[in-house]
XYZ file of C-alpha atoms in Angstrom:
619
model
C 68.460 48.748 222.866
C 68.859 48.703 219.065
C 68.840 44.892 219.176
C 65.465 44.686 220.901
C 62.850 43.656 218.320
C 59.264 44.812 218.049
C 59.788 48.497 218.848
C 58.815 51.318 216.499
C 61.813 53.668 216.221
C 59.732 56.497 214.690
C 57.225 56.929 217.542
C 57.268 60.285 219.347
C 55.962 60.247 222.948
C 54.152 63.385 224.199
C 55.372 65.274 227.220
C 52.779 63.608 229.422
C 54.866 60.435 229.337
C 57.778 62.354 230.754
C 55.691 63.641 233.670
C 54.473 60.129 234.377
C 58.084 58.975 234.496
C 58.944 61.723 236.974
C 55.949 60.728 239.078
C 57.063 57.110 239.050
C 60.584 58.209 239.993
C 59.235 60.053 243.045
C 57.164 57.029 244.077
C 60.217 54.829 243.740
C 62.227 57.300 245.794
C 59.690 57.092 248.596
C 60.220 53.388 249.025
C 64.030 53.725 248.840
C 64.907 54.721 252.470
C 68.229 56.267 253.221
C 69.936 53.270 254.799
C 73.347 54.550 255.651
C 73.619 52.261 258.643
C 72.154 49.033 257.273
C 75.288 47.474 256.104
C 75.535 45.827 252.746
C 71.776 45.695 252.227
C 71.497 49.435 252.655
C 74.482 50.061 250.486
C 72.855 48.308 247.548
C 69.634 50.317 247.915
C 67.355 47.258 247.857
C 64.285 46.696 249.965
C 64.012 43.850 252.368
C 60.531 42.952 251.012
C 60.885 42.786 247.263
C 57.905 42.054 244.990
C 58.133 39.373 242.397
C 57.412 39.763 238.694
C 56.802 43.523 238.640
C 56.496 44.999 235.107
C 57.447 48.650 234.487
C 55.017 51.210 233.071
C 55.944 50.517 229.455
C 56.308 46.994 228.048
C 59.637 45.461 228.882
C 61.258 42.646 230.830
C 59.787 41.632 234.164
C 61.585 42.724 237.328
C 62.690 39.849 239.488
C 62.452 39.963 243.225
C 66.221 40.139 243.686
C 66.790 43.299 241.696
C 63.726 45.510 242.243
C 62.445 47.262 245.382
C 59.084 48.888 245.724
C 56.237 49.571 248.050
C 53.669 47.686 245.977
C 52.940 45.962 242.679
C 52.537 48.554 239.911
C 49.818 47.601 237.439
C 50.859 47.406 233.817
C 49.393 50.039 231.508
C 46.775 48.180 229.398
C 47.125 50.706 226.539
C 50.872 50.369 226.238
C 52.441 47.934 223.802
C 55.746 47.343 222.228
C 54.772 48.959 218.941
C 53.852 52.407 220.273
C 55.802 53.061 223.451
C 59.434 53.005 222.415
C 61.629 55.414 220.540
C 65.433 55.174 220.705
C 65.653 58.962 220.829
C 63.270 59.259 223.780
C 63.813 56.082 225.818
C 65.419 57.294 229.000
C 66.189 54.189 231.012
C 66.952 50.577 230.230
C 66.508 47.892 232.803
C 68.990 45.075 232.395
C 68.387 41.499 233.406
C 70.106 42.115 236.743
C 67.699 44.949 237.539
C 70.136 47.857 237.116
C 68.960 50.925 235.182
C 71.021 52.817 232.621
C 70.445 55.483 229.952
C 69.655 54.562 226.363
C 72.088 54.754 223.477
C 70.916 58.160 222.378
C 71.052 59.549 225.930
C 74.368 58.344 227.275
C 75.586 60.975 229.640
C 79.317 60.598 229.389
C 80.204 63.284 231.903
C 77.947 61.912 234.603
C 79.134 58.331 234.094
C 82.792 59.383 234.210
C 82.132 61.303 237.413
C 80.372 58.346 238.964
C 83.257 56.043 237.986
C 85.755 58.176 239.868
C 83.790 58.075 243.147
C 83.698 55.195 245.529
C 80.943 52.738 244.552
C 79.978 51.940 248.113
C 79.553 55.571 249.217
C 77.832 56.368 245.903
C 75.184 53.700 246.407
C 74.531 54.833 249.952
C 73.788 58.413 248.867
C 72.001 57.357 245.711
C 68.532 57.158 247.136
C 66.793 59.864 245.131
C 69.182 62.416 243.654
C 71.104 60.426 241.014
C 67.947 58.822 239.635
C 65.931 62.029 239.365
C 68.937 64.066 238.242
C 69.615 61.690 235.414
C 65.959 61.770 234.481
C 65.878 65.580 234.356
C 69.140 65.768 232.441
C 67.927 63.206 229.945
C 64.778 65.252 229.441
C 66.870 68.378 228.784
C 69.012 66.471 226.293
C 65.868 65.263 224.586
C 64.505 68.792 224.211
C 67.800 69.967 222.714
C 67.699 67.165 220.142
C 64.121 67.891 219.187
C 64.559 71.680 218.970
C 66.876 71.300 215.957
C 64.242 69.318 214.038
C 60.663 69.888 213.020
C 57.695 67.660 213.797
C 54.264 67.807 215.384
C 54.306 66.995 219.126
C 52.313 67.836 222.218
C 53.415 70.835 224.267
C 53.905 70.865 228.017
C 50.410 72.123 228.807
C 48.788 69.250 226.853
C 46.508 71.703 225.033
C 48.646 73.102 222.242
C 50.701 71.671 219.443
C 54.266 72.641 218.738
C 55.542 72.616 215.177
C 58.943 71.009 214.985
C 60.837 69.205 212.319
C 61.399 65.486 212.007
C 63.669 63.419 209.813
C 61.427 60.365 209.669
C 57.685 60.965 209.480
C 55.649 58.899 211.888
C 52.452 57.401 210.455
C 50.865 57.537 213.908
C 51.015 61.337 213.968
C 49.250 61.697 210.628
C 45.541 62.303 210.454
C 43.290 59.414 209.397
C 42.517 61.272 206.167
C 46.243 61.431 205.364
C 46.828 57.763 206.179
C 43.763 56.495 204.302
C 44.220 55.862 200.546
C 43.059 58.750 198.410
C 39.859 57.895 196.576
C 40.193 58.460 192.838
C 37.209 60.486 191.681
C 36.036 60.075 188.089
C 37.041 62.923 185.804
C 34.421 65.619 185.315
C 33.787 66.327 181.628
C 31.955 69.609 181.213
C 31.771 69.501 177.402
C 31.136 67.032 174.593
C 32.771 67.134 171.129
C 31.422 69.436 168.462
C 29.044 67.664 166.060
C 28.700 69.315 162.626
C 26.017 66.947 161.368
C 22.424 68.122 160.982
C 19.969 66.491 163.384
C 16.405 65.632 162.493
C 15.219 64.690 165.986
C 16.278 64.976 169.629
C 14.779 62.973 172.480
C 15.703 64.147 175.987
C 14.806 62.136 179.095
C 15.223 63.090 182.740
C 13.949 61.975 186.157
C 12.859 65.587 186.727
C 9.947 67.123 184.873
C 10.588 68.701 181.465
C 7.172 70.320 181.174
C 8.731 73.771 181.581
C 10.000 73.537 177.979
C 6.586 73.671 176.287
C 3.630 76.040 176.061
C 5.449 79.305 176.714
C 3.546 82.417 177.576
C 3.038 85.000 174.839
C 5.363 87.428 176.578
C 8.072 84.761 177.051
C 7.914 83.723 173.399
C 8.087 87.327 172.199
C 11.024 88.073 174.487
C 12.855 84.958 173.309
C 12.466 85.917 169.635
C 13.563 89.464 170.395
C 16.676 88.263 172.229
C 17.543 86.040 169.273
C 17.305 88.892 166.775
C 19.341 91.191 169.009
C 21.884 88.471 169.948
C 21.260 88.970 173.665
C 21.948 86.062 175.987
C 20.884 85.708 179.609
C 23.001 84.104 182.318
C 21.352 81.381 184.390
C 22.444 80.081 187.836
C 24.168 76.742 188.279
C 20.936 75.032 189.406
C 17.283 76.044 189.384
C 14.874 74.996 192.104
C 11.678 75.558 190.077
C 12.379 75.752 186.299
C 8.725 76.242 185.438
C 8.576 79.531 187.334
C 11.867 80.780 185.868
C 10.906 83.179 183.076
C 14.540 83.668 181.961
C 14.939 79.939 181.346
C 11.775 79.674 179.252
C 12.721 82.740 177.202
C 16.210 81.357 176.572
C 14.736 78.019 175.504
C 12.494 79.721 172.929
C 15.536 81.641 171.730
C 17.489 78.404 171.177
C 14.759 76.924 168.951
C 15.002 79.631 166.272
C 16.623 79.015 162.868
C 16.450 80.745 159.481
C 15.522 79.126 156.179
C 15.146 79.923 152.481
C 12.972 79.205 150.555
C 9.955 78.826 152.800
C 6.918 76.883 151.597
C 4.494 76.227 154.461
C 2.813 73.222 152.855
C 6.096 71.399 152.078
C 8.881 70.297 154.424
C 12.118 71.428 152.780
C 14.406 69.397 155.030
C 15.760 66.836 154.444
C 16.060 66.980 150.669
C 18.048 63.794 149.937
C 15.777 60.777 149.375
C 12.749 62.884 150.356
C 10.555 62.213 147.311
C 7.873 60.705 149.516
C 7.370 63.966 151.436
C 6.856 65.845 148.138
C 4.499 63.302 146.593
C 0.939 64.582 146.278
C 1.892 68.158 147.202
C 1.140 71.130 145.006
C 4.235 72.133 142.974
C 3.164 74.993 140.670
C 6.783 75.722 139.651
C 7.308 72.250 138.163
C 5.895 73.205 134.746
C 6.355 76.974 134.898
C 9.753 78.086 133.612
C 9.258 81.720 134.573
C 8.455 80.744 138.166
C 11.542 78.540 138.326
C 13.754 81.400 137.158
C 12.195 83.694 139.767
C 12.853 81.168 142.544
C 16.464 80.687 141.444
C 17.035 84.438 141.263
C 15.872 84.956 144.845
C 17.831 81.921 145.951
C 21.037 83.300 144.385
C 20.619 86.578 146.281
C 20.133 84.727 149.568
C 23.189 82.532 148.980
C 25.359 85.544 148.155
C 24.104 87.319 151.285
C 25.000 84.336 153.444
C 28.519 84.094 152.037
C 29.064 87.833 152.605
C 27.995 87.458 156.237
C 30.266 84.422 156.598
C 33.259 86.250 155.159
C 32.632 89.222 157.482
C 32.439 86.798 160.478
C 28.851 87.835 161.149
C 27.575 84.315 160.413
C 29.426 81.282 161.821
C 28.186 78.668 159.318
C 25.352 77.727 156.981
C 24.138 74.703 155.017
C 23.082 74.255 151.388
C 20.797 71.204 151.122
C 20.105 70.019 147.555
C 18.371 66.881 146.367
C 21.777 65.218 145.667
C 24.261 66.570 148.212
C 24.713 68.904 151.204
C 27.302 71.683 151.515
C 28.542 73.053 154.854
C 30.255 76.460 154.833
C 32.236 77.292 158.002
C 33.702 80.675 158.882
C 37.393 81.141 159.567
C 38.253 80.135 163.123
C 35.821 77.217 163.397
C 36.771 73.539 163.356
C 40.442 74.324 164.022
C 40.996 76.163 160.714
C 42.002 79.780 160.115
C 40.358 79.942 156.696
C 36.857 79.463 155.307
C 36.115 75.780 154.706
C 33.386 74.133 152.621
C 32.552 70.418 152.886
C 30.424 68.687 150.229
C 28.926 65.244 150.815
C 28.141 62.990 149.036
C 29.657 63.721 145.644
C 29.823 61.989 142.270
C 32.507 61.785 139.651
C 30.538 64.125 137.401
C 30.299 66.793 140.084
C 34.004 66.560 140.861
C 34.903 66.833 137.183
C 32.652 69.878 136.804
C 34.315 71.541 139.820
C 37.738 70.748 138.372
C 36.682 72.274 135.066
C 35.693 75.498 136.856
C 39.140 75.740 138.418
C 38.053 74.845 141.972
C 40.850 73.165 143.881
C 39.587 70.576 146.326
C 40.750 67.530 148.240
C 39.311 64.172 149.227
C 40.337 63.949 152.915
C 39.241 60.366 153.530
C 40.817 59.085 150.297
C 44.090 60.808 151.113
C 43.990 59.444 154.641
C 43.485 55.906 153.340
C 46.304 56.319 150.858
C 48.696 57.497 153.578
C 47.793 54.553 155.777
C 48.498 52.133 152.911
C 51.833 53.777 152.247
C 52.803 53.357 155.873
C 51.856 49.698 155.719
C 53.917 49.255 152.558
C 56.939 50.770 154.260
C 56.779 48.231 157.073
C 56.367 45.173 154.805
C 57.150 44.020 151.307
C 54.804 45.305 148.643
C 53.217 42.626 146.440
C 52.466 42.800 142.755
C 48.743 43.039 143.355
C 49.165 46.097 145.577
C 51.357 47.718 142.954
C 48.708 47.080 140.316
C 45.997 48.624 142.529
C 48.093 51.702 143.121
C 48.677 51.997 139.407
C 44.947 51.852 138.734
C 44.307 54.488 141.416
C 46.866 56.798 139.844
C 45.394 56.221 136.427
C 41.940 57.015 137.706
C 42.998 60.451 138.828
C 41.318 63.215 136.892
C 44.577 64.910 136.079
C 46.212 61.842 134.511
C 43.339 60.397 132.517
C 44.901 60.965 129.120
C 48.307 59.628 130.168
C 46.706 56.431 131.436
C 44.862 55.966 128.147
C 48.087 56.048 126.138
C 49.691 53.770 128.681
C 46.971 51.149 128.248
C 47.411 51.227 124.460
C 51.017 50.252 124.997
C 49.913 47.376 127.234
C 48.517 45.582 124.158
C 51.758 45.844 122.166
C 52.715 42.319 123.202
C 49.831 40.987 121.051
C 51.498 42.348 117.952
C 54.795 40.738 118.917
C 53.062 37.363 119.140
C 51.157 37.921 115.870
C 47.714 37.322 117.363
C 46.467 40.901 117.385
C 43.856 40.096 114.724
C 42.541 36.964 116.459
C 41.945 38.572 119.877
C 39.319 41.292 120.122
C 40.807 44.421 121.574
C 38.577 46.251 124.111
C 37.260 49.581 122.910
C 38.269 52.925 124.411
C 35.022 53.226 126.400
C 35.627 49.940 128.200
C 39.219 50.948 128.917
C 38.098 54.294 130.307
C 35.471 52.678 132.560
C 38.043 50.256 133.881
C 40.404 53.107 134.664
C 37.727 55.090 136.431
C 36.311 52.128 138.313
C 37.969 53.167 141.569
C 36.806 56.767 141.242
C 33.239 55.833 140.405
C 33.116 53.418 143.323
C 33.377 56.403 145.700
C 30.168 57.988 144.461
C 27.414 58.504 147.063
C 29.684 57.160 149.818
C 31.144 58.966 152.845
C 34.630 58.631 151.303
C 33.507 60.936 148.473
C 33.382 63.982 150.774
C 35.104 66.975 149.179
C 36.880 69.793 151.050
C 37.332 73.273 149.579
C 39.359 75.881 151.470
C 40.228 79.549 151.316
C 39.473 81.657 148.252
C 38.229 78.632 146.339
C 35.066 78.764 148.431
C 34.072 81.985 146.623
C 34.503 80.199 143.305
C 32.374 77.393 144.706
C 29.563 79.865 145.463
C 29.561 81.023 141.822
C 29.654 77.411 140.706
C 26.582 76.554 142.799
C 24.670 79.554 141.474
C 25.358 78.669 137.823
C 25.270 74.867 138.136
C 22.239 73.535 136.252
C 22.452 70.100 137.876
C 21.939 71.688 141.310
C 18.179 71.665 140.701
C 16.306 68.488 139.784
C 15.054 68.450 136.191
C 12.423 65.807 136.858
C 10.642 64.179 139.743
C 8.809 65.581 142.732
C 11.553 68.159 143.459
C 11.824 69.428 139.887
C 12.562 73.148 139.648
C 12.873 73.666 143.433
C 16.088 75.415 144.592
C 18.156 73.901 147.438
C 17.305 74.726 151.048
C 19.485 77.260 152.870
C 19.763 76.869 156.671
C 21.552 79.266 158.997
C 21.518 80.178 162.726
C 21.215 83.931 162.003
C 19.080 86.107 159.746
C 20.059 86.716 156.123
C 18.473 88.283 153.066
C 15.295 86.542 151.944
C 15.271 84.192 154.962
C 12.227 83.220 156.999
C 12.318 82.705 160.763
C 11.330 79.200 161.866
C 11.291 77.474 165.262
C 11.864 73.854 166.144
C 8.910 71.896 167.455
C 9.137 70.852 171.115
C 6.799 68.435 172.865
C 7.023 67.180 176.454
C 5.555 63.827 177.588
C 5.650 62.072 180.972
C 6.067 58.298 180.713
C 6.775 55.406 183.078
C 9.848 53.300 182.623
C 10.387 49.927 184.248
C 13.426 49.828 186.512
C 13.775 46.333 187.954
C 10.445 45.337 189.438
C 9.146 48.888 189.841
C 8.097 51.670 187.487
C 9.771 55.046 187.588
C 8.335 58.288 186.258
C 10.440 59.604 183.398
C 9.872 62.929 181.689
C 10.756 63.231 178.000
C 11.202 66.167 175.630
C 11.101 65.648 171.868
C 12.473 68.279 169.489
C 12.060 67.899 165.713
C 13.229 69.898 162.713
C 16.570 70.828 161.130
C 18.594 71.079 164.339
C 21.815 73.031 163.832
C 25.018 72.377 165.844
C 24.723 75.626 167.811
C 21.064 74.897 168.655
C 21.990 71.480 170.052
C 24.688 72.952 172.265
C 22.475 75.792 173.522
C 19.629 73.410 174.411
C 21.907 71.093 176.383
C 23.366 74.092 178.240
C 19.829 75.083 179.296
C 18.956 71.571 180.429
C 22.008 71.431 182.671
C 20.725 73.835 185.394
C 17.054 73.043 184.810
C 17.487 69.278 185.346
C 20.147 69.683 188.063
C 22.840 68.068 185.934
C 21.018 64.784 185.212
C 19.559 64.023 181.783
C 20.199 61.957 178.670
C 19.568 62.551 174.969
C 19.161 60.375 171.894
C 20.354 62.132 168.724
C 19.091 61.287 165.231
C 21.411 62.609 162.520
C 20.846 63.290 158.839
C 23.052 60.474 157.530
C 24.766 62.276 154.590
C 25.987 65.011 156.951
C 27.649 62.724 159.520
C 30.898 62.676 157.533
C 31.245 66.449 157.989
C 32.848 65.762 161.379
C 36.130 64.779 159.717
C 39.262 66.616 160.782
C 40.670 68.922 158.114
C 44.451 68.891 157.836
C 44.768 72.632 157.480
C 48.242 74.029 156.951
C 47.467 76.924 159.282
C 46.068 75.392 162.433
C 43.829 77.423 164.711
C 45.907 79.228 167.308
C 43.007 79.935 169.682
C 41.534 83.398 169.978
C 43.179 84.627 166.741
C 39.808 84.915 164.965
C 37.156 87.071 166.615
C 33.653 85.624 166.232
C 31.984 87.543 169.031
C 29.618 89.335 166.633
C 28.295 86.279 164.793
C 25.016 86.207 166.731
C 25.544 82.796 168.416
C 26.031 82.144 172.121
C 29.737 82.518 173.076
C 29.778 79.084 174.741
C 28.584 77.449 171.515
C 31.199 79.316 169.480
C 33.899 78.173 171.897
C 32.845 74.565 171.409
C 32.680 74.847 167.596
C 36.160 76.367 167.459
C 37.716 73.092 168.599
C 38.951 70.651 165.917
C 36.521 67.850 165.285
C 37.340 64.501 166.900
C 34.406 62.348 165.733
C 35.811 61.360 162.334
C 33.168 60.356 159.801
C 30.623 59.483 162.489
C 28.151 61.563 164.513
C 26.991 61.563 168.121
C 24.089 59.219 168.870
C 23.737 59.566 172.652
C 24.652 62.210 175.217
C 24.321 61.611 178.952
C 24.899 64.047 181.783
C 25.271 62.662 185.286
C 26.225 64.947 188.167
C 27.108 67.713 185.689
C 29.547 65.416 183.851
C 29.110 64.421 180.182
C 29.488 61.027 178.558
C 28.619 60.299 174.928
C 28.440 57.627 172.248
C 28.929 57.835 168.510
């Protein structure tokens, strides 16, 4: 049987097949008359009217008319085939070419065969009409049940209505469900959050196939409740999806709450953000402090109090972050526990050589993260390959341009001209003056000015020294121009001393967008103003249930602040949950996002898309 090809050895036949075999055995027994007195023909148990080319119930060799007796031609089962009807463990009988039937390899009944060999073959065949055939069938079925009981698989029970759990060595693919046999479809990963973006945004443009009109024209009661919730740091929980956002008062109140920010100073007739390259917005506006020294001192005094109040709140973990926006640079102060750092961090961008020298003179220790990162990458490249003379010269100039080694480099360059004296031509060749030498040394440092690579990082207790430096720094305020005498703008997500509450401007418009040959209605929501990182995250969290998880956003960043997304190599990395910021007045979900280390580098997010509650983004 093992040599017969085309059979599936792992198929398990249900018990119904066994009953059909017993039924066939009884029908065969009916046409086998007890012919004790018919001589040799009766002794062989063969009928006098054999049928030619009779096929058994399951696929197998045809019976010839010399070796098979029966009352009629049995029709072949049209649903049976070689692939699904044979199992070596369950095949009971094998019909040889001569028509004789015997048990399969796994059901050889040694005791019965030995007993039959001892008896006389002629008398055995005469009395073998029904009993030996059916007895062997029943005994084979018992043997089969004993073999199966020691294993575990899934087969049909005797009543054809229940399943019996048994064990099996080889799993049959035909017994598995279609879902188990079919290849598992790989679903796209669901991203429920986008990276934290520490850059300031000037404009947001949201688009969605669903209407965004719920976000504008709030009722007086909804606006008042939203402002009250912001001041009291109360946050409402919204369901996963909203059927009618316009009728949801909690959603509209939460949206008004997310638009609030705090600013100092506040001049209604002048937009105080952005401040870098914003001379056009100040041109033609009334600036009474420009020529009044007393008024300038008064503004700076109030500004100093507000800045000190903000730093105290930051140190007490009651304010997560705040921005200082001057006409030359922007400073971001982050509380301990944000951005993957366990200490207070301040990022300044862009900077100049003069500002860095002034900070060094005040004893403020700082680092240039992007410069150090570039230097490490060059060192790794030098380790892999041979270092040329030009690269060595560049490294020497970079070292000489360091603020700490300026004097040493100057004496070193004087020695570089000693070879002129040895040749006796020192009087004929004009020696460059000290100013030219100094400019050449500092060429690399000056080249960083006003570039993203000039970003400065201050950590720990040095941030307090930086606050005092900003208060006393005269170059922090423009001495001439349209912004002369105006203190920098302070922006924070929570209230502080001397601050004024402001709200972002939101405007909803329904437009038609061409999709192929048809036009589709698209709803848009435009938000303008100094958009803080926590405000961006809160707004997107509100759009998720309101727009049923389908919207997109175009983000417009304040360019000098994009580099503030760099990762700070802090010695004490954030351990997660070690710093409690629950009382900082910002939504817990936004704080959880801002606690993660930044992964955007020196770039900012430009697009955010949510499809089926899953985020994708571009930078």
